[in-house]
């Protein structure tokens, strides 16, 4: 098994035309998915606030339901792809997401908060499979191309930075007096499109030997130091980002009285920060090491919190959320790259599925807490809540760096 990139260099192999095509197809799917998810984060939060009136404690419940759906779908979708292959798994789950978007639209027309949340939950199930785009592109890629392939697929999410929020603006009133109902028709179209486009991927299914080989116990794999840091980085990096991003529309529109267009502008640039660095994050990882990139990402997230605590003007929100996005990209891409180093092909379904289950369970809790903490304590305390998690990421990464240096020293001392 390949050892952590901090210690050993993989043999250089040029990516094939198939590898490049997989990157292109999955990048387009990632862009469409992120457009839909960005649309949902903005529209679902505001829809929840509209339905609940002055009681904002549960305004983020729709986002929580999306993330609960994602958490619930992570392990089943990973095993579905192990059984049927990546392509079939992506197509089936895109159909589930399309149905969920349509149900959400009808629930809005019927003013059913429960029905709306159920539709969002189904979209979340699709989101669990869409999170596998980044892993799928690395399945057949040479080791030295994995980080770049992962970061390029994530980079395509920059499309969603503008397409998602702009779609909300264009569609929120198209079905008459029910605000945002038309937005979920657009969500259904985005989701269905991914199921059609993903037909173009070419990722080999597991061989008979790989499929029958169950690999090591999951606990043994996840207790490796590299795996521990991978899961901590991906989970807390995402939880921090989601906690602050989910509360931002409430803080801007309800708390500070900023207009919708200003809120949309901030969310758009936050998404740019999340995904645009993907065009070079892989190269940074190859040059400076994955652990150093994660450290920089955590520092950027801390800077985001500091700026949010300084003021609540539109420029403060803009710079804070932009830095938050860049920090997330470095931490999450680094965590994803680390995870690809700890498992064999036969083990990847259970390892990737459990990793994403942990990540999105944490995100679901964070999104629910975002509304509650904001309602009772305000925007500043939402930001304070992120600081301990940033410290944990930094401690975990430094621990792994020290462990790897000790490993190198021990090997040099061997006779």
Tab-separated table of C-alpha atoms in Angstrom:
chain	number	residue	atom	x	y	z
A	1	UNK	CA	0.000	0.000	0.000
A	2	UNK	CA	1.182	3.496	-0.794
A	3	UNK	CA	2.616	5.313	2.199
A	4	UNK	CA	1.821	8.927	3.087
A	5	UNK	CA	3.095	11.429	0.548
A	6	UNK	CA	5.071	13.214	3.249
A	7	UNK	CA	7.460	10.290	3.385
A	8	UNK	CA	7.593	8.711	-0.043
A	9	UNK	CA	7.346	9.862	-3.650
A	10	UNK	CA	5.102	7.986	-6.068
A	11	UNK	CA	6.581	7.001	-9.426
A	12	UNK	CA	5.624	9.579	-12.042
A	13	UNK	CA	3.088	8.321	-14.583
A	14	UNK	CA	1.433	10.474	-17.207
A	15	UNK	CA	-2.386	10.554	-17.077
A	16	UNK	CA	-4.053	8.775	-19.988
A	17	UNK	CA	-6.746	10.178	-22.278
A	18	UNK	CA	-9.258	8.151	-20.245
A	19	UNK	CA	-8.090	9.817	-17.040
A	20	UNK	CA	-8.498	13.252	-18.610
A	21	UNK	CA	-11.967	12.397	-19.941
A	22	UNK	CA	-13.058	11.182	-16.524
A	23	UNK	CA	-11.860	14.465	-15.016
A	24	UNK	CA	-13.843	16.449	-17.609
A	25	UNK	CA	-17.076	14.474	-17.225
A	26	UNK	CA	-16.982	14.386	-13.439
A	27	UNK	CA	-15.991	18.056	-13.298
A	28	UNK	CA	-19.110	18.974	-15.302
A	29	UNK	CA	-21.229	16.831	-12.981
A	30	UNK	CA	-19.583	18.476	-9.972
A	31	UNK	CA	-20.366	21.909	-11.405
A	32	UNK	CA	-24.026	21.030	-11.909
A	33	UNK	CA	-24.286	19.436	-8.474
A	34	UNK	CA	-22.731	22.440	-6.800
A	35	UNK	CA	-25.051	24.752	-8.707
A	36	UNK	CA	-27.958	22.766	-7.318
A	37	UNK	CA	-26.545	22.589	-3.826
A	38	UNK	CA	-25.726	26.312	-3.776
A	39	UNK	CA	-29.241	27.016	-4.967
A	40	UNK	CA	-30.615	24.808	-2.202
A	41	UNK	CA	-28.515	26.339	0.590
A	42	UNK	CA	-29.800	29.796	-0.280
A	43	UNK	CA	-33.400	29.027	-1.249
A	44	UNK	CA	-34.100	26.387	1.418
A	45	UNK	CA	-32.841	28.567	4.272
A	46	UNK	CA	-34.938	31.526	3.147
A	47	UNK	CA	-37.934	29.270	2.504
A	48	UNK	CA	-37.646	27.914	6.039
A	49	UNK	CA	-37.561	31.457	7.413
A	50	UNK	CA	-40.616	32.411	5.328
A	51	UNK	CA	-42.614	29.397	6.508
A	52	UNK	CA	-41.752	29.766	10.198
A	53	UNK	CA	-42.213	33.510	10.623
A	54	UNK	CA	-40.426	35.105	13.575
A	55	UNK	CA	-39.244	31.845	15.170
A	56	UNK	CA	-35.888	31.247	13.465
A	57	UNK	CA	-34.765	28.351	15.673
A	58	UNK	CA	-35.755	25.866	12.977
A	59	UNK	CA	-35.123	27.998	9.898
A	60	UNK	CA	-32.124	25.844	8.986
A	61	UNK	CA	-34.022	22.544	9.365
A	62	UNK	CA	-34.335	22.138	5.548
A	63	UNK	CA	-30.557	22.358	5.220
A	64	UNK	CA	-30.230	19.928	8.110
A	65	UNK	CA	-32.567	17.494	6.335
A	66	UNK	CA	-30.474	17.730	3.177
A	67	UNK	CA	-27.366	16.900	5.184
A	68	UNK	CA	-29.139	14.133	7.119
A	69	UNK	CA	-30.062	12.662	3.739
A	70	UNK	CA	-26.464	12.947	2.617
A	71	UNK	CA	-25.190	11.307	5.801
A	72	UNK	CA	-27.794	8.540	5.519
A	73	UNK	CA	-26.873	7.893	1.896
A	74	UNK	CA	-23.091	7.839	2.169
A	75	UNK	CA	-22.564	4.189	3.077
A	76	UNK	CA	-25.415	2.767	0.905
A	77	UNK	CA	-24.297	4.772	-2.146
A	78	UNK	CA	-20.682	3.665	-1.711
A	79	UNK	CA	-21.748	0.020	-1.559
A	80	UNK	CA	-24.178	0.502	-4.464
A	81	UNK	CA	-21.220	1.640	-6.568
A	82	UNK	CA	-19.125	-1.262	-5.328
A	83	UNK	CA	-21.899	-3.600	-6.507
A	84	UNK	CA	-23.011	-1.954	-9.776
A	85	UNK	CA	-20.072	0.305	-10.596
A	86	UNK	CA	-19.621	4.066	-10.426
A	87	UNK	CA	-21.655	4.896	-13.541
A	88	UNK	CA	-24.805	2.981	-12.581
A	89	UNK	CA	-24.633	4.269	-9.018
A	90	UNK	CA	-24.429	7.884	-10.144
A	91	UNK	CA	-27.340	7.493	-12.576
A	92	UNK	CA	-29.671	5.827	-10.046
A	93	UNK	CA	-29.011	8.380	-7.328
A	94	UNK	CA	-29.466	11.317	-9.712
A	95	UNK	CA	-32.995	10.061	-10.400
A	96	UNK	CA	-33.682	9.973	-6.649
A	97	UNK	CA	-32.462	13.564	-6.354
A	98	UNK	CA	-34.647	14.664	-9.259
A	99	UNK	CA	-37.726	13.192	-7.593
A	100	UNK	CA	-36.796	14.968	-4.355
A	101	UNK	CA	-36.519	18.355	-6.078
A	102	UNK	CA	-39.933	17.925	-7.711
A	103	UNK	CA	-41.504	16.904	-4.389
A	104	UNK	CA	-40.040	20.014	-2.751
A	105	UNK	CA	-41.604	22.180	-5.432
A	106	UNK	CA	-45.053	20.639	-4.939
A	107	UNK	CA	-44.710	20.901	-1.147
A	108	UNK	CA	-44.008	24.615	-1.438
A	109	UNK	CA	-47.110	25.092	-3.563
A	110	UNK	CA	-49.070	23.183	-0.895
A	111	UNK	CA	-47.376	25.115	1.958
A	112	UNK	CA	-46.238	21.835	3.536
A	113	UNK	CA	-43.095	22.316	5.613
A	114	UNK	CA	-42.883	18.563	6.287
A	115	UNK	CA	-43.270	17.668	2.620
A	116	UNK	CA	-40.689	20.264	1.655
A	117	UNK	CA	-38.183	18.777	4.084
A	118	UNK	CA	-38.823	15.259	2.799
A	119	UNK	CA	-38.063	16.371	-0.747
A	120	UNK	CA	-34.877	18.061	0.434
A	121	UNK	CA	-33.961	14.839	2.268
A	122	UNK	CA	-34.192	12.901	-1.020
A	123	UNK	CA	-31.988	15.473	-2.715
A	124	UNK	CA	-29.547	14.890	0.138
A	125	UNK	CA	-29.474	11.169	-0.686
A	126	UNK	CA	-28.369	12.085	-4.196
A	127	UNK	CA	-25.813	14.435	-2.672
A	128	UNK	CA	-24.217	11.472	-0.889
A	129	UNK	CA	-23.438	9.881	-4.237
A	130	UNK	CA	-22.334	13.185	-5.759
A	131	UNK	CA	-19.739	13.468	-3.000
A	132	UNK	CA	-18.155	10.383	-4.575
A	133	UNK	CA	-17.226	12.301	-7.750
A	134	UNK	CA	-13.947	13.311	-6.112
A	135	UNK	CA	-13.153	9.724	-5.138
A	136	UNK	CA	-14.295	8.249	-8.453
A	137	UNK	CA	-11.905	10.392	-10.482
A	138	UNK	CA	-9.004	9.036	-8.420
A	139	UNK	CA	-9.995	5.371	-8.800
A	140	UNK	CA	-8.112	4.712	-12.033
A	141	UNK	CA	-5.725	7.686	-12.013
A	142	UNK	CA	-1.966	7.230	-11.479
A	143	UNK	CA	-0.785	8.094	-7.981
A	144	UNK	CA	0.967	11.316	-8.950
A	145	UNK	CA	-2.198	12.551	-10.759
A	146	UNK	CA	-4.682	11.780	-7.977
A	147	UNK	CA	-4.322	15.067	-6.060
A	148	UNK	CA	-4.610	17.123	-9.242
A	149	UNK	CA	-7.583	15.093	-10.513
A	150	UNK	CA	-9.412	15.497	-7.194
A	151	UNK	CA	-8.725	19.231	-7.040
A	152	UNK	CA	-9.800	19.801	-10.664
A	153	UNK	CA	-13.112	18.041	-10.109
A	154	UNK	CA	-13.712	20.086	-6.969
A	155	UNK	CA	-12.675	23.234	-8.871
A	156	UNK	CA	-15.582	22.795	-11.256
A	157	UNK	CA	-17.814	23.626	-8.322
A	158	UNK	CA	-16.908	27.253	-9.044
A	159	UNK	CA	-19.654	27.124	-11.682
A	160	UNK	CA	-22.124	26.788	-8.852
A	161	UNK	CA	-20.762	29.950	-7.275
A	162	UNK	CA	-22.724	32.016	-9.746
A	163	UNK	CA	-25.139	29.621	-11.446
A	164	UNK	CA	-26.778	28.544	-8.162
A	165	UNK	CA	-27.490	31.971	-6.620
A	166	UNK	CA	-28.317	33.551	-9.998
A	167	UNK	CA	-30.775	30.738	-10.673
A	168	UNK	CA	-32.487	31.525	-7.373
A	169	UNK	CA	-32.799	35.160	-8.432
A	170	UNK	CA	-34.190	34.241	-11.866
A	171	UNK	CA	-36.632	31.542	-10.755
A	172	UNK	CA	-37.869	32.468	-7.278
A	173	UNK	CA	-41.039	34.160	-8.589
A	174	UNK	CA	-41.723	32.277	-11.830
A	175	UNK	CA	-44.545	30.147	-10.379
A	176	UNK	CA	-46.602	33.050	-9.131
A	177	UNK	CA	-47.042	34.010	-5.516
A	178	UNK	CA	-45.250	30.961	-4.052
A	179	UNK	CA	-41.701	32.219	-3.672
A	180	UNK	CA	-38.901	29.791	-4.613
A	181	UNK	CA	-41.214	27.064	-5.990
A	182	UNK	CA	-39.799	27.596	-9.478
A	183	UNK	CA	-36.302	27.393	-8.053
A	184	UNK	CA	-36.814	23.728	-7.257
A	185	UNK	CA	-37.885	23.004	-10.828
A	186	UNK	CA	-34.449	24.294	-11.820
A	187	UNK	CA	-32.922	22.055	-9.147
A	188	UNK	CA	-34.629	19.032	-10.719
A	189	UNK	CA	-33.166	19.931	-14.131
A	190	UNK	CA	-29.635	20.326	-12.741
A	191	UNK	CA	-29.878	16.983	-10.980
A	192	UNK	CA	-31.287	15.105	-13.956
A	193	UNK	CA	-28.545	16.522	-16.181
A	194	UNK	CA	-25.817	14.973	-14.021
A	195	UNK	CA	-27.389	11.541	-14.488
A	196	UNK	CA	-27.221	11.967	-18.263
A	197	UNK	CA	-23.727	13.449	-18.497
A	198	UNK	CA	-22.130	10.902	-16.154
A	199	UNK	CA	-22.790	8.215	-18.766
A	200	UNK	CA	-19.535	9.434	-20.325
A	201	UNK	CA	-17.216	8.218	-17.550
A	202	UNK	CA	-14.974	5.189	-18.015
A	203	UNK	CA	-14.007	3.800	-14.623
A	204	UNK	CA	-13.337	0.056	-14.401
A	205	UNK	CA	-15.479	-1.925	-11.997
A	206	UNK	CA	-13.790	-4.004	-9.341
A	207	UNK	CA	-12.302	-7.266	-10.558
A	208	UNK	CA	-13.778	-10.500	-9.220
A	209	UNK	CA	-10.812	-10.845	-6.877
A	210	UNK	CA	-11.172	-7.263	-5.604
A	211	UNK	CA	-14.928	-7.657	-5.137
A	212	UNK	CA	-14.620	-10.871	-3.109
A	213	UNK	CA	-11.696	-9.526	-1.065
A	214	UNK	CA	-13.216	-7.799	1.968
A	215	UNK	CA	-9.892	-6.286	2.993
A	216	UNK	CA	-8.924	-5.320	6.516
A	217	UNK	CA	-11.479	-4.492	9.224
A	218	UNK	CA	-12.767	-0.928	8.947
A	219	UNK	CA	-11.589	-0.051	12.444
A	220	UNK	CA	-8.041	-1.147	11.650
A	221	UNK	CA	-7.952	1.082	8.556
A	222	UNK	CA	-9.450	4.154	10.208
A	223	UNK	CA	-7.163	3.937	13.242
A	224	UNK	CA	-4.082	4.525	11.101
A	225	UNK	CA	-2.613	7.967	11.880
A	226	UNK	CA	-3.025	9.123	8.267
A	227	UNK	CA	-6.674	8.030	8.253
A	228	UNK	CA	-7.372	9.770	11.564
A	229	UNK	CA	-6.021	13.074	10.266
A	230	UNK	CA	-7.815	12.619	6.928
A	231	UNK	CA	-11.185	12.182	8.640
A	232	UNK	CA	-10.583	14.995	11.148
A	233	UNK	CA	-9.548	17.405	8.388
A	234	UNK	CA	-12.423	16.588	6.046
A	235	UNK	CA	-15.035	16.535	8.811
A	236	UNK	CA	-14.096	19.606	10.811
A	237	UNK	CA	-13.125	21.596	7.727
A	238	UNK	CA	-16.598	20.987	6.321
A	239	UNK	CA	-18.382	21.503	9.654
A	240	UNK	CA	-16.707	24.889	10.158
A	241	UNK	CA	-17.590	26.003	6.646
A	242	UNK	CA	-21.175	24.769	6.853
A	243	UNK	CA	-21.816	26.259	10.301
A	244	UNK	CA	-20.819	29.740	9.163
A	245	UNK	CA	-22.249	29.564	5.644
A	246	UNK	CA	-25.659	28.314	6.780
A	247	UNK	CA	-26.021	31.125	9.309
A	248	UNK	CA	-24.850	33.839	6.904
A	249	UNK	CA	-28.186	34.450	5.081
A	250	UNK	CA	-29.934	34.764	8.458
A	251	UNK	CA	-27.267	37.099	9.820
A	252	UNK	CA	-27.267	39.309	6.730
A	253	UNK	CA	-30.973	39.454	5.876
A	254	UNK	CA	-32.607	39.146	9.286
A	255	UNK	CA	-29.958	40.340	11.718
A	256	UNK	CA	-28.248	43.151	9.821
A	257	UNK	CA	-30.983	44.103	7.347
A	258	UNK	CA	-28.829	43.706	4.244
A	259	UNK	CA	-30.721	43.241	0.965
A	260	UNK	CA	-31.064	39.951	-0.931
A	261	UNK	CA	-28.645	40.982	-3.691
A	262	UNK	CA	-25.909	41.684	-1.137
A	263	UNK	CA	-26.488	38.292	0.464
A	264	UNK	CA	-26.401	36.610	-2.937
A	265	UNK	CA	-23.140	38.433	-3.741
A	266	UNK	CA	-21.505	37.187	-0.532
A	267	UNK	CA	-22.622	33.582	-1.103
A	268	UNK	CA	-21.412	33.703	-4.710
A	269	UNK	CA	-17.929	34.815	-3.699
A	270	UNK	CA	-17.883	32.313	-0.858
A	271	UNK	CA	-18.459	29.577	-3.435
A	272	UNK	CA	-15.713	31.044	-5.637
A	273	UNK	CA	-13.393	30.777	-2.656
A	274	UNK	CA	-14.486	27.181	-2.093
A	275	UNK	CA	-13.883	25.892	-5.597
A	276	UNK	CA	-11.658	28.204	-7.669
A	277	UNK	CA	-8.502	27.177	-5.740
A	278	UNK	CA	-9.102	23.654	-7.011
A	279	UNK	CA	-7.378	24.640	-10.249
A	280	UNK	CA	-4.089	24.755	-8.348
A	281	UNK	CA	-4.630	23.016	-4.975
A	282	UNK	CA	-3.422	19.700	-6.380
A	283	UNK	CA	-0.220	21.323	-7.617
A	284	UNK	CA	0.287	22.978	-4.223
A	285	UNK	CA	-0.118	19.597	-2.519
A	286	UNK	CA	2.429	17.989	-4.847
A	287	UNK	CA	4.897	20.825	-4.279
A	288	UNK	CA	4.512	21.724	-0.604
A	289	UNK	CA	2.964	18.509	0.836
A	290	UNK	CA	-0.604	17.746	1.742
A	291	UNK	CA	-0.147	18.461	5.459
A	292	UNK	CA	1.243	21.943	4.876
A	293	UNK	CA	-1.695	22.770	2.608
A	294	UNK	CA	-4.135	21.637	5.320
A	295	UNK	CA	-2.359	23.856	7.870
A	296	UNK	CA	-2.669	26.900	5.595
A	297	UNK	CA	-6.351	26.090	5.084
A	298	UNK	CA	-7.011	25.995	8.823
A	299	UNK	CA	-5.213	29.321	9.282
A	300	UNK	CA	-7.372	30.874	6.546
A	301	UNK	CA	-10.509	29.639	8.306
A	302	UNK	CA	-9.263	31.267	11.510
A	303	UNK	CA	-8.714	34.521	9.599
A	304	UNK	CA	-12.282	34.265	8.321
A	305	UNK	CA	-13.606	34.077	11.875
A	306	UNK	CA	-11.463	37.029	12.954
A	307	UNK	CA	-12.840	39.247	10.185
A	308	UNK	CA	-16.425	38.207	10.955
A	309	UNK	CA	-15.898	39.219	14.574
A	310	UNK	CA	-14.528	42.633	13.609
A	311	UNK	CA	-17.658	43.869	11.830
A	312	UNK	CA	-20.933	43.019	10.082
A	313	UNK	CA	-20.914	45.258	7.007
A	314	UNK	CA	-21.233	43.700	3.552
A	315	UNK	CA	-17.435	43.940	2.959
A	316	UNK	CA	-16.816	42.138	6.267
A	317	UNK	CA	-19.189	39.315	5.290
A	318	UNK	CA	-17.676	39.201	1.797
A	319	UNK	CA	-14.019	38.896	2.831
A	320	UNK	CA	-14.821	36.556	5.720
A	321	UNK	CA	-16.847	34.127	3.617
A	322	UNK	CA	-14.343	34.276	0.754
A	323	UNK	CA	-11.471	33.290	3.065
A	324	UNK	CA	-13.684	30.641	4.646
A	325	UNK	CA	-14.177	29.090	1.219
A	326	UNK	CA	-10.468	29.019	0.374
A	327	UNK	CA	-9.661	27.521	3.758
A	328	UNK	CA	-12.289	24.828	3.247
A	329	UNK	CA	-10.831	23.937	-0.156
A	330	UNK	CA	-7.330	23.427	1.216
A	331	UNK	CA	-8.457	21.449	4.262
A	332	UNK	CA	-11.041	19.294	2.479
A	333	UNK	CA	-8.951	18.549	-0.617
A	334	UNK	CA	-6.024	17.669	1.622
A	335	UNK	CA	-8.173	15.372	3.738
A	336	UNK	CA	-9.548	13.671	0.630
A	337	UNK	CA	-6.051	13.109	-0.770
A	338	UNK	CA	-4.873	11.641	2.538
A	339	UNK	CA	-7.799	9.218	2.588
A	340	UNK	CA	-6.889	7.786	-0.833
A	341	UNK	CA	-3.554	6.682	0.659
A	342	UNK	CA	-4.914	4.374	3.353
A	343	UNK	CA	-7.062	1.821	1.506
A	344	UNK	CA	-6.891	-0.737	-1.292
A	345	UNK	CA	-9.473	-0.850	-4.143
A	346	UNK	CA	-11.432	-3.580	-2.352
A	347	UNK	CA	-11.581	-1.466	0.826
A	348	UNK	CA	-12.508	1.888	-0.710
A	349	UNK	CA	-16.312	1.532	-0.543
A	350	UNK	CA	-16.432	1.024	3.212
A	351	UNK	CA	-13.656	3.536	3.925
A	352	UNK	CA	-15.007	6.303	1.680
A	353	UNK	CA	-18.576	5.611	2.767
A	354	UNK	CA	-17.726	5.801	6.468
A	355	UNK	CA	-15.609	8.917	5.946
A	356	UNK	CA	-18.468	10.742	4.240
A	357	UNK	CA	-20.965	9.465	6.814
A	358	UNK	CA	-18.870	11.069	9.559
A	359	UNK	CA	-18.407	14.268	7.531
A	360	UNK	CA	-22.079	14.784	6.755
A	361	UNK	CA	-23.344	13.728	10.149
A	362	UNK	CA	-21.164	16.496	11.526
A	363	UNK	CA	-22.477	18.902	8.912
A	364	UNK	CA	-26.091	18.047	9.724
A	365	UNK	CA	-25.496	18.771	13.399
A	366	UNK	CA	-23.708	22.013	12.504
A	367	UNK	CA	-26.503	23.244	10.247
A	368	UNK	CA	-29.124	22.597	12.918
A	369	UNK	CA	-26.979	24.294	15.540
A	370	UNK	CA	-26.362	27.277	13.251
A	371	UNK	CA	-29.974	28.419	13.415
A	372	UNK	CA	-30.315	27.709	17.128
A	373	UNK	CA	-27.040	29.387	18.139
A	374	UNK	CA	-27.830	32.383	15.951
A	375	UNK	CA	-31.371	32.691	17.345
A	376	UNK	CA	-30.284	32.650	21.006
A	377	UNK	CA	-26.721	34.034	20.957
A	378	UNK	CA	-26.199	35.867	17.684
A	379	UNK	CA	-23.716	35.896	14.804
A	380	UNK	CA	-20.591	36.405	16.900
A	381	UNK	CA	-21.132	33.228	18.905
A	382	UNK	CA	-21.663	31.233	15.710
A	383	UNK	CA	-18.131	32.306	14.786
A	384	UNK	CA	-16.707	31.608	18.246
A	385	UNK	CA	-18.014	28.036	17.930
A	386	UNK	CA	-15.690	27.447	14.971
A	387	UNK	CA	-12.457	28.265	16.807
A	388	UNK	CA	-12.026	25.041	18.861
A	389	UNK	CA	-12.481	22.953	15.707
A	390	UNK	CA	-9.767	24.908	13.888
A	391	UNK	CA	-7.402	24.239	16.798
A	392	UNK	CA	-8.171	20.504	16.645
A	393	UNK	CA	-7.290	20.381	12.930
A	394	UNK	CA	-3.958	22.088	13.559
A	395	UNK	CA	-3.087	19.803	16.479
A	396	UNK	CA	-3.958	16.673	14.474
A	397	UNK	CA	-1.853	17.703	11.482
A	398	UNK	CA	1.154	18.634	13.620
A	399	UNK	CA	0.879	15.275	15.400
A	400	UNK	CA	0.999	13.453	12.052
A	401	UNK	CA	3.944	15.540	10.826
A	402	UNK	CA	5.910	14.677	13.970
A	403	UNK	CA	4.972	10.983	13.635
A	404	UNK	CA	6.130	10.868	10.015
A	405	UNK	CA	9.426	12.570	10.806
A	406	UNK	CA	10.027	10.034	13.560
A	407	UNK	CA	9.277	7.231	11.081
A	408	UNK	CA	11.881	8.598	8.674
A	409	UNK	CA	14.430	8.894	11.491
A	410	UNK	CA	13.771	5.322	12.654
A	411	UNK	CA	14.214	3.958	9.125
A	412	UNK	CA	17.480	5.833	8.683
A	413	UNK	CA	18.795	4.305	11.920
A	414	UNK	CA	17.945	0.753	10.832
A	415	UNK	CA	21.049	-1.328	9.983
